[in-house]
Short mmCIF file of N, CA and C in Angstrom, two decimals:
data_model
loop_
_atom_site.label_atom_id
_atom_site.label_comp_id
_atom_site.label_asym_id
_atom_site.label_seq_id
_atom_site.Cartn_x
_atom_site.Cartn_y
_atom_site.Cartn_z
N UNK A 32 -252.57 -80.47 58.62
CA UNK A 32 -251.31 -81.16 58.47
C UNK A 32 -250.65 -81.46 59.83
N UNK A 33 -250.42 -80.38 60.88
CA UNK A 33 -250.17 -80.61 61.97
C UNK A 33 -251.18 -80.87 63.16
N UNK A 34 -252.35 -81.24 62.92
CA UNK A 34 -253.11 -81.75 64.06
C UNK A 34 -253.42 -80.16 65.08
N UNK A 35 -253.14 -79.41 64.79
CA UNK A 35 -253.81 -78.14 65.53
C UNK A 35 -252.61 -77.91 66.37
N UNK A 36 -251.29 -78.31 65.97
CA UNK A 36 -250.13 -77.61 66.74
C UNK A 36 -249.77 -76.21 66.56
N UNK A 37 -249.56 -75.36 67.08
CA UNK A 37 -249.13 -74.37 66.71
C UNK A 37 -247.53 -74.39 66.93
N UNK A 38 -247.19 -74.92 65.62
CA UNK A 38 -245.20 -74.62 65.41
C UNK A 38 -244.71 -73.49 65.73
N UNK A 39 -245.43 -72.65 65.58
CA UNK A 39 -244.69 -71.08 65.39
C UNK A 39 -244.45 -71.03 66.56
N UNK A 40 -244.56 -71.70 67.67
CA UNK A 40 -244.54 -71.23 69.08
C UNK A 40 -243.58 -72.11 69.56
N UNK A 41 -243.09 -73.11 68.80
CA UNK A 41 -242.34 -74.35 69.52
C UNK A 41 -240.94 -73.41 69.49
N UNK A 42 -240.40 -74.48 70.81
CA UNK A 42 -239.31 -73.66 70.71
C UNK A 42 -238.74 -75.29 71.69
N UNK A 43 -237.33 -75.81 71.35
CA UNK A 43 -236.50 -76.72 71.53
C UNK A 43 -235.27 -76.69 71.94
N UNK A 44 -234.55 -76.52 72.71
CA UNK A 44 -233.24 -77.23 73.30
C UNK A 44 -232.90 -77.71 74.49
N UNK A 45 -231.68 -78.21 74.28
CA UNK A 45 -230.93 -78.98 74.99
C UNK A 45 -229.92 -78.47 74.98
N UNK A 46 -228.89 -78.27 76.06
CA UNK A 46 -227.84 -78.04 76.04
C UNK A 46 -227.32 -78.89 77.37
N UNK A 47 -225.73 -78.99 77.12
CA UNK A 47 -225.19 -79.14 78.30
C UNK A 47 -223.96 -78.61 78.68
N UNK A 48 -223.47 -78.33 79.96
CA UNK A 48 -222.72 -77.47 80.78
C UNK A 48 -221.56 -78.11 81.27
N UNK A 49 -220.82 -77.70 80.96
CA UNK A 49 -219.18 -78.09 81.29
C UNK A 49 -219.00 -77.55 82.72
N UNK A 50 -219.74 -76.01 82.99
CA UNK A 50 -219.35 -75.68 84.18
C UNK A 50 -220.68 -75.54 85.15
N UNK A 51 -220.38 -75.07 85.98
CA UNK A 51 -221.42 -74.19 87.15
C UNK A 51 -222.03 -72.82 86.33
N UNK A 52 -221.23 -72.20 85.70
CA UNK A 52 -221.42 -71.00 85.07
C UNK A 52 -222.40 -70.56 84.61
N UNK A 53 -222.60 -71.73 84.00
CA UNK A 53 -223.52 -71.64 82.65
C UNK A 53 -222.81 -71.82 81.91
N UNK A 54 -221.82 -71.52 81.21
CA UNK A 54 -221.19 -71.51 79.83
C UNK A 54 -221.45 -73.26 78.98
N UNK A 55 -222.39 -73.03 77.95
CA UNK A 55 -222.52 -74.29 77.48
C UNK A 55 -222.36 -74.62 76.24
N UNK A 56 -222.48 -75.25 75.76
CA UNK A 56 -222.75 -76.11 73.93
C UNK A 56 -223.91 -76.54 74.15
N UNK A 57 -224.74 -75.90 72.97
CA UNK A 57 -225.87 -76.19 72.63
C UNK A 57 -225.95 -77.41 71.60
N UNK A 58 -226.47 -78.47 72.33
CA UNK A 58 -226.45 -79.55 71.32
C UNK A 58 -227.42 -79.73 70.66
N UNK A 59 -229.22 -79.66 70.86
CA UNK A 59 -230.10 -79.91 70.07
C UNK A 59 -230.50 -78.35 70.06
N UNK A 60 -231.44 -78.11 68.58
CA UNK A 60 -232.47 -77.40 68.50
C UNK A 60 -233.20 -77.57 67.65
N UNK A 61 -234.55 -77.01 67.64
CA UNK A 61 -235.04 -76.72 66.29
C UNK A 61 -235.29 -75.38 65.83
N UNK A 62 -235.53 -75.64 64.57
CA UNK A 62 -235.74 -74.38 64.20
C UNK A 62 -237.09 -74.20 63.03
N UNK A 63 -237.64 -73.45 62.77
CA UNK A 63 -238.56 -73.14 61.66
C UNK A 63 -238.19 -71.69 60.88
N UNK A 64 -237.94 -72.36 59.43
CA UNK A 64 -237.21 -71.27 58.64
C UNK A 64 -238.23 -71.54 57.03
N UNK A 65 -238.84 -70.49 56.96
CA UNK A 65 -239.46 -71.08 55.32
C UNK A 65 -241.03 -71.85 55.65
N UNK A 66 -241.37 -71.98 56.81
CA UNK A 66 -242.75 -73.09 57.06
C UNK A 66 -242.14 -74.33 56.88
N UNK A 67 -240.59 -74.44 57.03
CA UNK A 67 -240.27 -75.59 57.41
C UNK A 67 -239.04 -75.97 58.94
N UNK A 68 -239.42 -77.31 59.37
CA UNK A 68 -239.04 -77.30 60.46
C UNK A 68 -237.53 -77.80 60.37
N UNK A 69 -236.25 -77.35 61.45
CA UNK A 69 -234.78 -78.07 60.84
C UNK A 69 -234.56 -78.33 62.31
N UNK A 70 -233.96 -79.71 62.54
CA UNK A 70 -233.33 -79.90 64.03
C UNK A 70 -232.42 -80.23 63.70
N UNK A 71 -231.48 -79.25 64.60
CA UNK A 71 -229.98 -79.18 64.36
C UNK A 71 -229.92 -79.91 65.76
N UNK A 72 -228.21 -80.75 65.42
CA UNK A 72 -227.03 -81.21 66.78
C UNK A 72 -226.04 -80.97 66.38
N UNK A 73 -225.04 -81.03 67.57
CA UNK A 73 -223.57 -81.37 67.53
C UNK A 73 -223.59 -81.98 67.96
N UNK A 74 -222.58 -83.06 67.46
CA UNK A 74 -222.19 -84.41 67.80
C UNK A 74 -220.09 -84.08 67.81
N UNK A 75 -220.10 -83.46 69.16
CA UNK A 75 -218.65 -83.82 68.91
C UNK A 75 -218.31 -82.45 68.36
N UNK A 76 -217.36 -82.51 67.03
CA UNK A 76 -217.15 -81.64 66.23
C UNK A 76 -218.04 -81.25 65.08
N UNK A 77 -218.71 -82.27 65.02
CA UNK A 77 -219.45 -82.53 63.86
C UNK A 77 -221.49 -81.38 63.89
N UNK A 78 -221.55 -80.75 63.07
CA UNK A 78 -222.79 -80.31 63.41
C UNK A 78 -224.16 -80.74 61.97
N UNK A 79 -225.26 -81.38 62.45
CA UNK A 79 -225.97 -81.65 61.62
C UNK A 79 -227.06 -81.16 61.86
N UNK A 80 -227.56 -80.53 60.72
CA UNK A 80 -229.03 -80.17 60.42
C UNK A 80 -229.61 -80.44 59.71
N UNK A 81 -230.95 -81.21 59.58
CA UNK A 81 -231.49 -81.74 58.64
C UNK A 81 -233.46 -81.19 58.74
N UNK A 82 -234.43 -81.62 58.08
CA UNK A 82 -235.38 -81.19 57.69
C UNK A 82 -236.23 -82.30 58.19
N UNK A 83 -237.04 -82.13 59.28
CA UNK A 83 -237.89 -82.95 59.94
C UNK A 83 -239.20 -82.55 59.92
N UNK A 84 -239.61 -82.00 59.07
CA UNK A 84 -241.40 -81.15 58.71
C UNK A 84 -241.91 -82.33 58.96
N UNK A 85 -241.66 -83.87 58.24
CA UNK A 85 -242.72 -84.69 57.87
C UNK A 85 -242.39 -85.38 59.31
N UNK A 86 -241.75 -85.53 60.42
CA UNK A 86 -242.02 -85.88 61.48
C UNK A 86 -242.21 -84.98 62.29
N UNK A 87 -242.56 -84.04 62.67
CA UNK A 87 -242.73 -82.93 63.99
C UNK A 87 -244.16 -83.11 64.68
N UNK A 88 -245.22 -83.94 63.67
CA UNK A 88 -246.14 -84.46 64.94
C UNK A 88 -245.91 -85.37 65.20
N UNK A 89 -245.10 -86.74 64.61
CA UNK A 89 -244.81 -87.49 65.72
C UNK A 89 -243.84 -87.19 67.06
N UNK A 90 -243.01 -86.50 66.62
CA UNK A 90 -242.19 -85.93 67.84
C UNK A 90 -242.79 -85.29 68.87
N UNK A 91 -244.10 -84.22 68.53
CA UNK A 91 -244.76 -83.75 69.46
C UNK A 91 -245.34 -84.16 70.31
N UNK A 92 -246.58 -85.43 69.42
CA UNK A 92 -246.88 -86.03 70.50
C UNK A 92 -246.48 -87.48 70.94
N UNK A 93 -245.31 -87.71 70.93
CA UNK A 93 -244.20 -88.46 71.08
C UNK A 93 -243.76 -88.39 72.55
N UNK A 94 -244.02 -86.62 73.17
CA UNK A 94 -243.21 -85.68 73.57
C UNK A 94 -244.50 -85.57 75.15
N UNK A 95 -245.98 -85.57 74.46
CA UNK A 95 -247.47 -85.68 74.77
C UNK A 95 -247.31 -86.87 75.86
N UNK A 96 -246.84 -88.06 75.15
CA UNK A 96 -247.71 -89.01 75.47
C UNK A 96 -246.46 -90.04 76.41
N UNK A 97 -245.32 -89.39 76.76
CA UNK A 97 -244.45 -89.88 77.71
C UNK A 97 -244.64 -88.45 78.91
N UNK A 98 -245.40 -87.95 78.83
CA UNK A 98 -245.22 -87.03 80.02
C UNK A 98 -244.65 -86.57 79.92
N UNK A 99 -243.64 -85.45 79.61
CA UNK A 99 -241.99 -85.00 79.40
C UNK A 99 -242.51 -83.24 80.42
N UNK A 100 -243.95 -83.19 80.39
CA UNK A 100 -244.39 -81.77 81.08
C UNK A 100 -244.07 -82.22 82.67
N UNK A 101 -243.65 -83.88 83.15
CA UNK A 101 -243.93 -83.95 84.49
C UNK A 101 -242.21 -83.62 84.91
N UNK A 102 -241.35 -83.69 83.68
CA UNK A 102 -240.22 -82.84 83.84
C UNK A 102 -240.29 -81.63 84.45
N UNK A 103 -241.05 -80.66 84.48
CA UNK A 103 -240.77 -79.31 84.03
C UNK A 103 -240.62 -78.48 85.73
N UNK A 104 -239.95 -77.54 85.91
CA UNK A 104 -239.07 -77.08 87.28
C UNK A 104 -238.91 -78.54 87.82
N UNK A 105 -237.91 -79.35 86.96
CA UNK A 105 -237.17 -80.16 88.29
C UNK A 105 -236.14 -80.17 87.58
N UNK A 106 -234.94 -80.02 89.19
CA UNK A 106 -233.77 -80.52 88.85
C UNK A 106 -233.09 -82.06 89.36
N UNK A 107 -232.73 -82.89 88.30
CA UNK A 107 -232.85 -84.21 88.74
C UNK A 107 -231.32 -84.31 89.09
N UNK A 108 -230.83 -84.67 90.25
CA UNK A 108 -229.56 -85.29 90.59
C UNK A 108 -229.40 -84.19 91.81
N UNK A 109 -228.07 -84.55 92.85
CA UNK A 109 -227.53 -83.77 93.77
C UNK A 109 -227.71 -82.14 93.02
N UNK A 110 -227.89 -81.38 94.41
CA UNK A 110 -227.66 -80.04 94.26
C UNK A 110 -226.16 -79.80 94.92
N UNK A 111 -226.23 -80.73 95.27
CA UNK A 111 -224.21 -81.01 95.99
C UNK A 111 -223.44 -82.18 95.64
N UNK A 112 -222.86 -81.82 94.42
CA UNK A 112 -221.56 -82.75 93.97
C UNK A 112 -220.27 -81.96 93.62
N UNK A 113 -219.51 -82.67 94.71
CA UNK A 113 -218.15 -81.92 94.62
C UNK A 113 -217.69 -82.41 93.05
N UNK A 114 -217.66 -83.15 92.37
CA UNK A 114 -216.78 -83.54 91.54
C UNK A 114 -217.98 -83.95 90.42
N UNK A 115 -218.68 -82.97 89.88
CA UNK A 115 -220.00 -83.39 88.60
C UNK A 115 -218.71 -83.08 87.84
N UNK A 116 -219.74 -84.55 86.49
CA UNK A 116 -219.21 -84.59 84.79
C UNK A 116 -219.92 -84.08 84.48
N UNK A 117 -221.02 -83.56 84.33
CA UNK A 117 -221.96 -83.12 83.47
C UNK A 117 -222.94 -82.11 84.30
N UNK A 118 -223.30 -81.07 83.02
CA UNK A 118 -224.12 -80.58 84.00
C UNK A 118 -225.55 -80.42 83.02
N UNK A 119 -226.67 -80.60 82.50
CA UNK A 119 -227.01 -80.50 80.97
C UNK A 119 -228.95 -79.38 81.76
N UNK A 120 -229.53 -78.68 80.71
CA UNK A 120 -230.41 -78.45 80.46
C UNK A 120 -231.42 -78.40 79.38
N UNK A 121 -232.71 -78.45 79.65
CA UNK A 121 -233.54 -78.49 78.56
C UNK A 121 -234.71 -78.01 78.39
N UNK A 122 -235.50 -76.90 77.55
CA UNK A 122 -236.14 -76.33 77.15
C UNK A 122 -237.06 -76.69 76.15
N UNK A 123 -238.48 -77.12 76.33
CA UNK A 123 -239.45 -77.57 75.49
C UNK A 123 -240.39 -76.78 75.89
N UNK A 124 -241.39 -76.01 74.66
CA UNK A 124 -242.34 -75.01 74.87
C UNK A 124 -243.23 -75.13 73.44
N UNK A 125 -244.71 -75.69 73.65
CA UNK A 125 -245.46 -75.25 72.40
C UNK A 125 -246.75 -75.27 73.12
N UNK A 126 -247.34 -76.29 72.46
CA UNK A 126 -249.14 -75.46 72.81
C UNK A 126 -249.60 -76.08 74.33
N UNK A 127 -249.46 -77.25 74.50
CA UNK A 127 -249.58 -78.15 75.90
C UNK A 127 -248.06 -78.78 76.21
N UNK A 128 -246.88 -78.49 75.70
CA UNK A 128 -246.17 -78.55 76.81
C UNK A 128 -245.61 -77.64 76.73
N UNK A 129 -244.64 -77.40 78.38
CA UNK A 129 -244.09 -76.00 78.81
C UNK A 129 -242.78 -76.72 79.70
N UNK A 130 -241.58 -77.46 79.26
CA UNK A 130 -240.84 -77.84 80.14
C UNK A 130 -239.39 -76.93 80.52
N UNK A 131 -238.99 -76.72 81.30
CA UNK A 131 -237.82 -76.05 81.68
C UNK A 131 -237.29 -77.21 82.68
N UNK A 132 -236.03 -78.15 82.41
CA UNK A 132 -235.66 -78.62 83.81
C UNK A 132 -233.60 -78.75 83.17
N UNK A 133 -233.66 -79.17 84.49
CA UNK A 133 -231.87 -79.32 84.51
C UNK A 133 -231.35 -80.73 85.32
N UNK A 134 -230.46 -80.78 85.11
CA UNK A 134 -230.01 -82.28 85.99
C UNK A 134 -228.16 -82.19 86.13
N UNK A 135 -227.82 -82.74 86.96
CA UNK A 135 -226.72 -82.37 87.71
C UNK A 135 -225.91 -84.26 87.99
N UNK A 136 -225.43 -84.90 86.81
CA UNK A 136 -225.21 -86.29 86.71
C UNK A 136 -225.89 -87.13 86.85
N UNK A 137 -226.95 -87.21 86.54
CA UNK A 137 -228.28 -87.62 86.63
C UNK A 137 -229.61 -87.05 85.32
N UNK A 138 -230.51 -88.66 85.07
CA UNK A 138 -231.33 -87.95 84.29
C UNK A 138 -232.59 -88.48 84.16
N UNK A 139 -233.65 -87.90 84.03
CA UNK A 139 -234.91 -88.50 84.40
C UNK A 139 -234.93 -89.81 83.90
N UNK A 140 -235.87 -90.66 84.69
CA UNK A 140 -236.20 -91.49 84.69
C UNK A 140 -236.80 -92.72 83.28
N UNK A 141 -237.35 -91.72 82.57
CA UNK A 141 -238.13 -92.09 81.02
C UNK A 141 -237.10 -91.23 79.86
N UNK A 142 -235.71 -91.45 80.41
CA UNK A 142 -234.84 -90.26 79.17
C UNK A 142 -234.89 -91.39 78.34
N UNK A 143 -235.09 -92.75 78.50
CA UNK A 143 -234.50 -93.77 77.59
C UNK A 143 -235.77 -93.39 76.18
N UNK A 144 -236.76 -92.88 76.59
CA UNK A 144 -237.98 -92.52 75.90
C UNK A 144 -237.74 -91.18 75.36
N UNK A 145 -237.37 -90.08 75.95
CA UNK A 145 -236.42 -88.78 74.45
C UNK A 145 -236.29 -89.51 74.28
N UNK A 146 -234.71 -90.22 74.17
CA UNK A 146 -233.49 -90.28 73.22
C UNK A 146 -234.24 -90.91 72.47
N UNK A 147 -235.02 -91.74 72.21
CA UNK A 147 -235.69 -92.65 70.78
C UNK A 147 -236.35 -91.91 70.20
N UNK A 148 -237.17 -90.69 70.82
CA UNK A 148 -238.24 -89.59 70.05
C UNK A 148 -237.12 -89.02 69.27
N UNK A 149 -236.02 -88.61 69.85
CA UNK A 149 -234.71 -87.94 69.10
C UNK A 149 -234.24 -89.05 67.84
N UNK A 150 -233.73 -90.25 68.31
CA UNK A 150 -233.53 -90.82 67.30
C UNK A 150 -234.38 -91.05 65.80
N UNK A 151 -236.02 -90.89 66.22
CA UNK A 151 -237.20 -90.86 65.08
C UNK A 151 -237.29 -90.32 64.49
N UNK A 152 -236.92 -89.17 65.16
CA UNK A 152 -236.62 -87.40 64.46
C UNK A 152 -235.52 -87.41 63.61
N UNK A 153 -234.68 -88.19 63.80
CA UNK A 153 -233.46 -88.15 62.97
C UNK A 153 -231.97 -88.35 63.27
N UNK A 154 -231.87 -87.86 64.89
CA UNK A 154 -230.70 -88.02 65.27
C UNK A 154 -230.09 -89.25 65.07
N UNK A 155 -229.20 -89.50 64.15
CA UNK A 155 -228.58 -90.75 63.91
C UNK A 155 -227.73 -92.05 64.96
N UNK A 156 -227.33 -91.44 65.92
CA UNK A 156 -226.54 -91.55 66.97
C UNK A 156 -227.79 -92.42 68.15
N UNK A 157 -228.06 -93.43 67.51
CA UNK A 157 -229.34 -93.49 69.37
C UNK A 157 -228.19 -93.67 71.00
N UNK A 158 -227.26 -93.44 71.07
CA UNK A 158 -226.76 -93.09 72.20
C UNK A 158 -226.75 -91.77 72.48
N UNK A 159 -226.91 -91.05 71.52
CA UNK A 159 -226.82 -89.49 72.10
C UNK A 159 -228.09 -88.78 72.15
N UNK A 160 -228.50 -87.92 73.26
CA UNK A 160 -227.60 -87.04 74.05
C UNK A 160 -227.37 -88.40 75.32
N UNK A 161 -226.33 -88.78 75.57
CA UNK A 161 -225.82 -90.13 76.91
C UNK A 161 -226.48 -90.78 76.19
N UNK A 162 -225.25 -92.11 77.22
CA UNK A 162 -225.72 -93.16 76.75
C UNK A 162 -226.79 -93.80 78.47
#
């Protein structure tokens, strides 16, 4: 069914950072509850979770086949901005990819490529996460 993914190992978010701190709102995740898969957001005030089993290999290798591993230890934007809006991170981990990166008002180059894997998946919003 899943092409030889191993789900049990995926693990998904996004968050982004108001401060330096760390202190953040977690906007995307997924989750697997039951042998089924749920990707939750907040949008705002608003929080949605819905049931994406029947897309999680396209998302995966969605995820495969834009490179998203050539993300992984980078931080994209100044390491010196006196005056950042945003500060966001993101966490992708399953069988062949392993990404950890962060960005500092700034965002990779192929984000326009997430946000549509996100939107396929379900996120209703195709401006979010940024426009």
């Amino acid at each position: 069914m899943f092409n030889g993914f191993d789900f049990k190992k995926l693990k998904f978010e996004y968050e982004v950072c108001p401060d330096r701190e760390g202190n953040s709102d977690k906007l995307i995740s997924l989750e697997l509850k039951n042998n089924k898969y749920y990707l939750g957001y907040n949008h705002g005030d608003n929080l949605c979770v819905f049931e994406i089993s029947d897309k999680i290999d396209k998302l995966y290798h969605g995820l495969s086949a834009m490179n998203i591993n050539s993300w992984n230890q980078q931080c994209f934007g100044s390491t010196i901005d006196f005056f950042p809006s945003y500060f966001w991170r993101l966490e992708i981990s399953a069988d062949n990819i392993n990404v950890s990166c962060r960005g500092i008002d700034c965002l990779p180059a192929n984000w326009n490529e997430f946000r549509t894997l996100l939107y396929e998946a379900g996120i209703a919003d195709e401006n979010f996460p940024f426009n």
